[in-house]
Amino acid sequence: MIKILWFLVIFAVVVIAHEFGHFLIAKANGVRVLEFTVGAGPILLKRQGKETLYTWRLLPLGGACIFENEDGLDEAEKKKKEEDAAQAQELIPDTERDRSLPAASVWVRIATYAAGPIFNFLLAFFFSLIVVGMSGTDGTKLISVVEGYPAEEAGLMAGDEIISLNGERVHLYREVTIFSQLNQGRDVKVVYERDGERYTTVITPRYDEQAGRYYMGLTGGIYEKCGPIDTIKAGYYEVRYWIKVTYKSLFMLFRGEASVKDLSGPVGMAQVVGEVYDEASEYGILTLIASMLNFAILLSANLGVVNLLPLPALDGGRLVFAFIEAIRGKPVPRDKEAVVHFIGVIMLLALMVFVMYNDIMRLLK
């Protein structure tokens, strides 16, 4: 039970941060928010505010800020939607002016759509500061170089600090590790520092039959405590790392190097939280908290990146339409945009069902 509670708390905090971003910018610009909800399905808890209904729903499947006339429905549908909302939520219609989202300026809409992912990145950064303050950070200094492996043959030694890989600046040893895992054996141009001097070499990773992947032969990842300024820098690098991992994983998915079967939904995430709890709880409450915060950082950064994808129904898809409007000076017909987002919602729901099915099948194995 405690594992499920940990998952629900992490899920709620990450989703609330995302939706609060939308909510805050919308309200600050006078846009009416009909409902602020966490989860999906039947309502478990609700509270009626002055004009917004706040709800907690049964299924941990995201959340939403429901705006007045969000998808630009025609007038008959708009009127019916407003009447239904007023009846269900006992709202008093504001007849002074149109406070629907489509009536707001294009820049207000852009800010509102972008605010959700931005708040996820800010939450991830805040949690990163706590984690780095507790545990330190894993710099790119090498502990050792494996004898007989390509890194040793290329001249690297223990104590060297990795600066960049194929021109990509790295600040955490995990960036070196993930680069090695995703590089698929291609040559790596390595810039490293030794005794204050920078050198360049090329490493050709070697395939390990037993492990089933390529290795350069590097060992690193010592965690070191940071001062206040370095903690801020390391917190930024931490968030950047998880953003990088997310979009690189998505590129692998789009290129066919990974499968949708590798995706995880709420069931899979709850299972991961349970595994993290089992591993971390043995080392005390501080280790457990740091581990759970690390998972929250991953989840928040992941949600921010995914929502910025230019796909229908996601924040990124809505931003695409808003930027088109800003460039051409007039909106795409609202009914056509609504149809695109509706199709996107159906596709996302189908993907969620598929992912949940795979999660359950993995759980039953």
Short mmCIF file of C-alpha atoms in Angstrom, two decimals:
data_model
loop_
_atom_site.label_atom_id
_atom_site.label_comp_id
_atom_site.label_asym_id
_atom_site.label_seq_id
_atom_site.Cartn_x
_atom_site.Cartn_y
_atom_site.Cartn_z
CA MET A 1 0.00 0.00 0.00
CA ILE A 2 2.81 2.41 0.88
CA LYS A 3 4.30 1.93 -2.60
CA ILE A 4 1.00 2.87 -4.24
CA LEU A 5 0.78 5.96 -2.03
CA TRP A 6 4.28 7.03 -3.08
CA PHE A 7 3.30 6.68 -6.73
CA LEU A 8 0.04 8.61 -6.26
CA VAL A 9 1.83 11.44 -4.45
CA ILE A 10 4.52 11.73 -7.16
CA PHE A 11 1.90 11.51 -9.91
CA ALA A 12 -0.29 14.14 -8.27
CA VAL A 13 2.55 16.61 -7.69
CA VAL A 14 3.82 16.33 -11.27
CA VAL A 15 0.35 16.63 -12.84
CA ILE A 16 -0.73 19.47 -10.55
CA ALA A 17 2.43 21.41 -11.44
CA HIS A 18 1.68 20.97 -15.14
CA GLU A 19 -1.96 21.97 -14.93
CA PHE A 20 -1.23 24.79 -12.50
CA GLY A 21 1.02 26.32 -15.15
CA HIS A 22 -1.90 26.43 -17.58
CA PHE A 23 -4.26 27.60 -14.83
CA LEU A 24 -2.05 30.39 -13.52
CA ILE A 25 -1.34 32.00 -16.90
CA ALA A 26 -4.94 31.65 -18.04
CA LYS A 27 -6.37 33.22 -14.87
CA ALA A 28 -3.75 35.98 -14.90
CA ASN A 29 -5.02 36.93 -18.36
CA GLY A 30 -8.72 36.74 -17.54
CA VAL A 31 -9.46 33.40 -19.24
CA ARG A 32 -12.22 31.42 -17.52
CA VAL A 33 -11.22 27.94 -16.31
CA LEU A 34 -14.29 25.73 -15.92
CA GLU A 35 -12.52 22.80 -14.27
CA PHE A 36 -9.11 21.95 -12.83
CA THR A 37 -8.86 18.17 -12.61
CA VAL A 38 -6.25 15.60 -11.63
CA GLY A 39 -6.78 12.09 -13.01
CA ALA A 40 -9.56 10.81 -15.25
CA GLY A 41 -12.85 8.97 -14.94
CA PRO A 42 -15.35 9.23 -12.07
CA ILE A 43 -14.92 12.07 -9.57
CA LEU A 44 -13.66 11.06 -6.14
CA LEU A 45 -13.32 14.52 -4.60
CA LYS A 46 -14.52 17.92 -5.73
CA ARG A 47 -14.68 21.48 -4.52
CA GLN A 48 -16.44 24.34 -6.23
CA GLY A 49 -14.48 27.57 -6.35
CA LYS A 50 -15.80 30.96 -7.38
CA GLU A 51 -15.93 29.89 -11.02
CA THR A 52 -13.70 26.80 -11.25
CA LEU A 53 -14.57 23.27 -10.20
CA TYR A 54 -11.57 21.48 -8.64
CA THR A 55 -11.74 17.68 -8.93
CA TRP A 56 -9.72 14.56 -8.15
CA ARG A 57 -10.71 11.65 -10.36
CA LEU A 58 -10.32 7.90 -9.97
CA LEU A 59 -7.80 6.93 -12.65
CA PRO A 60 -4.19 8.26 -12.55
CA LEU A 61 -4.19 9.17 -16.24
CA GLY A 62 -2.98 12.75 -16.36
CA GLY A 63 -5.13 15.79 -15.65
CA ALA A 64 -6.64 18.82 -17.36
CA CYS A 65 -7.54 22.47 -17.22
CA ILE A 66 -10.90 22.70 -18.98
CA PHE A 67 -11.33 26.13 -20.49
CA GLU A 68 -14.52 27.73 -21.70
CA ASN A 69 -15.05 26.91 -25.39
CA GLU A 70 -11.50 25.59 -25.56
CA ASP A 71 -11.71 24.01 -29.01
CA GLY A 72 -13.76 26.75 -30.67
CA LEU A 73 -17.01 24.85 -31.08
CA ASP A 74 -19.82 26.40 -33.08
CA GLU A 75 -22.31 28.63 -31.28
CA ALA A 76 -24.96 25.94 -30.68
CA GLU A 77 -22.41 23.54 -29.19
CA LYS A 78 -20.83 26.39 -27.24
CA LYS A 79 -24.16 27.36 -25.73
CA LYS A 80 -24.98 23.76 -24.80
CA LYS A 81 -21.54 23.24 -23.24
CA GLU A 82 -21.86 26.40 -21.17
CA GLU A 83 -25.38 25.46 -20.04
CA ASP A 84 -24.21 21.97 -19.04
CA ALA A 85 -21.24 23.43 -17.16
CA ALA A 86 -23.44 25.98 -15.40
CA GLN A 87 -25.95 23.31 -14.40
CA ALA A 88 -23.31 20.84 -13.18
CA GLN A 89 -21.13 23.39 -11.42
CA GLU A 90 -23.76 25.99 -10.51
CA LEU A 91 -21.81 28.68 -12.31
CA ILE A 92 -23.24 32.13 -12.91
CA PRO A 93 -22.49 33.05 -16.53
CA ASP A 94 -20.27 36.08 -16.93
CA THR A 95 -22.06 38.17 -19.55
CA GLU A 96 -19.71 41.13 -19.36
CA ARG A 97 -17.30 39.82 -21.99
CA ASP A 98 -16.16 36.69 -23.76
CA ARG A 99 -13.62 35.04 -21.45
CA SER A 100 -13.21 31.87 -23.47
CA LEU A 101 -9.74 30.72 -24.48
CA PRO A 102 -10.26 31.25 -28.25
CA ALA A 103 -11.28 34.86 -27.53
CA ALA A 104 -7.94 35.58 -25.85
CA SER A 105 -5.07 37.00 -27.89
CA VAL A 106 -2.85 34.53 -29.70
CA TRP A 107 0.07 35.37 -27.41
CA VAL A 108 -2.01 34.68 -24.30
CA ARG A 109 -2.92 31.30 -25.77
CA ILE A 110 0.71 30.56 -26.62
CA ALA A 111 1.77 31.46 -23.07
CA THR A 112 -1.07 29.35 -21.62
CA TYR A 113 -0.22 26.27 -23.68
CA ALA A 114 3.51 26.56 -23.01
CA ALA A 115 3.12 27.16 -19.27
CA GLY A 116 2.29 23.52 -18.45
CA PRO A 117 5.54 22.02 -19.79
CA ILE A 118 7.55 24.98 -18.44
CA PHE A 119 6.18 24.39 -14.95
CA ASN A 120 7.18 20.73 -15.26
CA PHE A 121 10.75 21.78 -16.03
CA LEU A 122 10.70 24.22 -13.10
CA LEU A 123 9.43 21.49 -10.77
CA ALA A 124 12.14 19.13 -12.00
CA PHE A 125 14.75 21.84 -11.38
CA PHE A 126 13.45 22.48 -7.85
CA PHE A 127 13.59 18.77 -7.01
CA SER A 128 17.06 18.55 -8.59
CA LEU A 129 18.35 21.23 -6.23
CA ILE A 130 17.13 19.15 -3.28
CA VAL A 131 18.65 15.92 -4.62
CA VAL A 132 22.00 17.52 -5.47
CA GLY A 133 22.04 19.22 -2.06
CA MET A 134 21.49 15.84 -0.41
CA SER A 135 23.65 13.58 -2.58
CA GLY A 136 26.00 15.73 -4.63
CA THR A 137 26.53 15.16 -8.33
CA ASP A 138 28.41 12.69 -10.54
CA GLY A 139 31.07 14.63 -12.40
CA THR A 140 32.81 13.32 -15.52
CA LYS A 141 36.16 12.50 -13.90
CA LEU A 142 37.23 8.93 -14.63
CA ILE A 143 37.79 6.50 -11.77
CA SER A 144 39.59 4.02 -13.99
CA VAL A 145 40.03 2.83 -17.56
CA VAL A 146 39.42 -0.87 -18.22
CA GLU A 147 42.59 -2.63 -19.25
CA GLY A 148 42.65 -3.81 -22.84
CA TYR A 149 39.56 -1.82 -23.86
CA PRO A 150 39.39 0.93 -26.54
CA ALA A 151 39.55 3.82 -24.04
CA GLU A 152 42.93 2.65 -22.75
CA GLU A 153 44.17 2.11 -26.29
CA ALA A 154 43.09 5.68 -27.12
CA GLY A 155 45.27 7.04 -24.30
CA LEU A 156 42.72 7.83 -21.58
CA MET A 157 43.74 7.40 -17.95
CA ALA A 158 42.17 7.43 -14.49
CA GLY A 159 41.71 11.02 -13.31
CA ASP A 160 40.98 12.40 -16.78
CA GLU A 161 37.84 14.51 -17.04
CA ILE A 162 35.58 13.98 -20.05
CA ILE A 163 34.61 17.33 -21.62
CA SER A 164 32.66 16.34 -24.74
CA LEU A 165 31.69 13.35 -26.88
CA ASN A 166 31.35 13.95 -30.63
CA GLY A 167 31.06 17.66 -29.90
CA GLU A 168 28.30 17.16 -27.30
CA ARG A 169 29.25 18.82 -24.00
CA VAL A 170 28.81 16.56 -20.97
CA HIS A 171 28.68 17.52 -17.30
CA LEU A 172 27.45 14.31 -15.63
CA TYR A 173 28.97 10.87 -15.91
CA ARG A 174 25.49 9.52 -16.62
CA GLU A 175 25.64 11.51 -19.87
CA VAL A 176 28.75 9.54 -20.79
CA THR A 177 26.97 6.28 -19.94
CA ILE A 178 23.80 7.05 -21.90
CA PHE A 179 25.87 8.27 -24.88
CA SER A 180 27.78 4.98 -24.88
CA GLN A 181 24.55 2.95 -24.72
CA LEU A 182 22.89 4.82 -27.60
CA ASN A 183 25.94 5.25 -29.84
CA GLN A 184 25.66 1.76 -31.37
CA GLY A 185 29.41 1.25 -31.79
CA ARG A 186 30.19 4.30 -33.92
CA ASP A 187 33.53 6.11 -33.48
CA VAL A 188 33.52 8.66 -30.65
CA LYS A 189 35.58 11.85 -30.74
CA VAL A 190 36.48 12.48 -27.09
CA VAL A 191 37.74 15.77 -25.68
CA TYR A 192 39.18 15.30 -22.20
CA GLU A 193 41.16 17.32 -19.69
CA ARG A 194 44.30 16.21 -17.85
CA ASP A 195 46.36 18.44 -15.55
CA GLY A 196 44.65 21.55 -16.87
CA GLU A 197 45.33 20.72 -20.54
CA ARG A 198 42.74 19.55 -23.06
CA TYR A 199 43.35 16.69 -25.48
CA THR A 200 41.36 15.02 -28.23
CA THR A 201 41.26 11.34 -29.13
CA VAL A 202 38.98 8.91 -30.96
CA ILE A 203 37.52 5.77 -29.36
CA THR A 204 36.04 2.91 -31.38
CA PRO A 205 33.72 1.02 -28.96
CA ARG A 206 34.06 -2.75 -28.75
CA TYR A 207 31.08 -5.11 -28.76
CA ASP A 208 30.70 -7.31 -25.67
CA GLU A 209 28.94 -10.55 -26.62
CA GLN A 210 28.02 -11.39 -23.03
CA ALA A 211 26.53 -7.96 -22.24
CA GLY A 212 25.03 -7.57 -25.71
CA ARG A 213 26.21 -3.99 -26.25
CA TYR A 214 29.23 -1.82 -27.11
CA TYR A 215 31.69 -0.57 -24.48
CA MET A 216 34.40 2.10 -24.51
CA GLY A 217 35.96 0.78 -21.29
CA LEU A 218 35.42 3.78 -19.00
CA THR A 219 34.54 3.79 -15.31
CA GLY A 220 33.36 6.90 -13.46
CA GLY A 221 30.45 8.40 -11.60
CA ILE A 222 31.76 9.35 -8.16
CA TYR A 223 29.26 11.62 -6.41
CA GLU A 224 30.80 14.74 -4.91
CA LYS A 225 29.20 17.42 -2.71
CA CYS A 226 28.64 20.87 -4.23
CA GLY A 227 28.72 24.42 -2.93
CA PRO A 228 25.68 26.71 -3.40
CA ILE A 229 26.61 27.95 -6.89
CA ASP A 230 27.68 24.51 -8.09
CA THR A 231 24.42 23.06 -6.71
CA ILE A 232 22.43 25.41 -8.96
CA LYS A 233 24.58 24.46 -11.95
CA ALA A 234 24.31 20.75 -11.16
CA GLY A 235 20.54 21.07 -10.73
CA TYR A 236 20.32 22.56 -14.20
CA TYR A 237 22.53 19.81 -15.65
CA GLU A 238 20.35 17.21 -13.90
CA VAL A 239 17.18 18.49 -15.58
CA ARG A 240 19.00 18.83 -18.89
CA TYR A 241 20.12 15.21 -18.60
CA TRP A 242 16.58 13.87 -18.17
CA ILE A 243 15.26 16.08 -20.98
CA LYS A 244 18.04 14.75 -23.19
CA VAL A 245 17.29 11.13 -22.26
CA THR A 246 13.59 11.69 -23.05
CA TYR A 247 14.00 13.23 -26.48
CA LYS A 248 16.74 10.79 -27.48
CA SER A 249 14.45 7.93 -26.50
CA LEU A 250 11.66 9.47 -28.57
CA PHE A 251 13.96 9.79 -31.58
CA MET A 252 14.84 6.10 -31.19
CA LEU A 253 11.12 5.33 -31.16
CA PHE A 254 10.45 7.38 -34.31
CA ARG A 255 13.45 5.82 -36.08
CA GLY A 256 12.29 2.32 -35.23
CA GLU A 257 15.25 1.62 -32.91
CA ALA A 258 12.79 1.19 -30.03
CA SER A 259 9.23 -0.15 -29.89
CA VAL A 260 6.02 1.27 -28.43
CA LYS A 261 6.08 -1.91 -26.34
CA ASP A 262 8.97 -0.31 -24.45
CA LEU A 263 6.71 2.55 -23.30
CA SER A 264 5.31 2.58 -19.76
CA GLY A 265 2.03 3.96 -18.50
CA PRO A 266 0.67 4.39 -14.97
CA VAL A 267 0.84 0.67 -14.20
CA GLY A 268 4.46 0.46 -15.35
CA MET A 269 5.39 3.63 -13.47
CA ALA A 270 3.77 2.32 -10.29
CA GLN A 271 5.82 -0.85 -10.67
CA VAL A 272 9.02 1.19 -11.07
CA VAL A 273 8.17 3.21 -7.94
CA GLY A 274 7.70 -0.08 -6.08
CA GLU A 275 11.11 -1.32 -7.22
CA VAL A 276 12.76 1.98 -6.26
CA TYR A 277 11.08 1.79 -2.86
CA ASP A 278 12.35 -1.77 -2.26
CA GLU A 279 15.92 -0.86 -3.21
CA ALA A 280 16.15 2.51 -1.46
CA SER A 281 14.26 1.80 1.76
CA GLU A 282 17.07 -0.50 2.94
CA TYR A 283 19.39 2.52 3.21
CA GLY A 284 17.15 4.79 5.28
CA ILE A 285 14.57 7.50 4.82
CA LEU A 286 16.92 10.09 3.28
CA THR A 287 18.00 7.69 0.53
CA LEU A 288 14.37 6.78 -0.05
CA ILE A 289 13.33 10.43 -0.37
CA ALA A 290 16.24 11.20 -2.73
CA SER A 291 15.35 8.18 -4.89
CA MET A 292 11.68 9.15 -5.08
CA LEU A 293 12.62 12.73 -5.95
CA ASN A 294 14.87 11.40 -8.71
CA PHE A 295 11.91 9.51 -10.14
CA ALA A 296 9.77 12.65 -9.87
CA ILE A 297 12.46 14.60 -11.77
CA LEU A 298 12.45 12.00 -14.52
CA LEU A 299 8.64 11.95 -14.70
CA SER A 300 8.26 15.75 -14.66
CA ALA A 301 10.93 16.31 -17.32
CA ASN A 302 9.41 13.51 -19.40
CA LEU A 303 5.92 15.01 -19.17
CA GLY A 304 7.26 18.42 -20.16
CA VAL A 305 9.06 17.11 -23.25
CA VAL A 306 6.22 14.83 -24.40
CA ASN A 307 3.64 17.60 -24.08
CA LEU A 308 5.75 19.86 -26.30
CA LEU A 309 5.65 17.37 -29.16
CA PRO A 310 3.81 18.94 -32.13
CA LEU A 311 1.04 16.34 -32.03
CA PRO A 312 -2.73 16.94 -31.98
CA ALA A 313 -4.35 17.34 -28.54
CA LEU A 314 -0.98 17.86 -26.83
CA ASP A 315 0.23 21.31 -25.79
CA GLY A 316 2.75 21.19 -28.63
CA GLY A 317 0.00 20.55 -31.17
CA ARG A 318 -2.03 23.49 -29.88
CA LEU A 319 1.11 25.65 -30.00
CA VAL A 320 1.55 24.75 -33.67
CA PHE A 321 -1.91 26.12 -34.50
CA ALA A 322 -1.31 29.21 -32.35
CA PHE A 323 2.02 29.98 -34.05
CA ILE A 324 0.42 29.49 -37.48
CA GLU A 325 -2.17 32.06 -36.46
CA ALA A 326 0.52 34.45 -35.20
CA ILE A 327 2.41 34.18 -38.50
CA ARG A 328 -0.52 34.41 -40.93
CA GLY A 329 -2.51 36.94 -38.89
CA LYS A 330 -5.70 34.88 -38.70
CA PRO A 331 -6.61 31.59 -37.06
CA VAL A 332 -7.10 28.22 -38.67
CA PRO A 333 -10.90 27.67 -38.73
CA ARG A 334 -11.80 26.60 -35.19
CA ASP A 335 -13.98 23.71 -36.29
CA LYS A 336 -11.14 22.23 -38.35
CA GLU A 337 -8.66 22.61 -35.48
CA ALA A 338 -11.19 20.99 -33.13
CA VAL A 339 -11.49 17.98 -35.45
CA VAL A 340 -7.68 17.57 -35.55
CA HIS A 341 -7.44 17.67 -31.75
CA PHE A 342 -10.38 15.28 -31.40
CA ILE A 343 -8.62 12.76 -33.65
CA GLY A 344 -5.49 13.30 -31.55
CA VAL A 345 -7.40 12.55 -28.35
CA ILE A 346 -8.75 9.29 -29.82
CA MET A 347 -5.24 8.24 -30.90
CA LEU A 348 -3.78 9.10 -27.49
CA LEU A 349 -6.50 7.12 -25.72
CA ALA A 350 -5.82 4.14 -27.98
CA LEU A 351 -2.08 4.41 -27.24
CA MET A 352 -2.77 4.63 -23.49
CA VAL A 353 -4.91 1.47 -23.62
CA PHE A 354 -2.18 -0.34 -25.57
CA VAL A 355 0.56 0.78 -23.17
CA MET A 356 -1.51 -0.15 -20.12
CA TYR A 357 -2.16 -3.60 -21.61
CA ASN A 358 1.59 -4.12 -22.12
CA ASP A 359 2.28 -2.93 -18.56
CA ILE A 360 -0.19 -5.44 -17.17
CA MET A 361 1.23 -8.26 -19.32
CA ARG A 362 4.76 -7.47 -18.07
CA LEU A 363 3.46 -7.42 -14.50
CA LEU A 364 1.86 -10.84 -14.89
CA LYS A 365 5.00 -12.49 -16.30
#
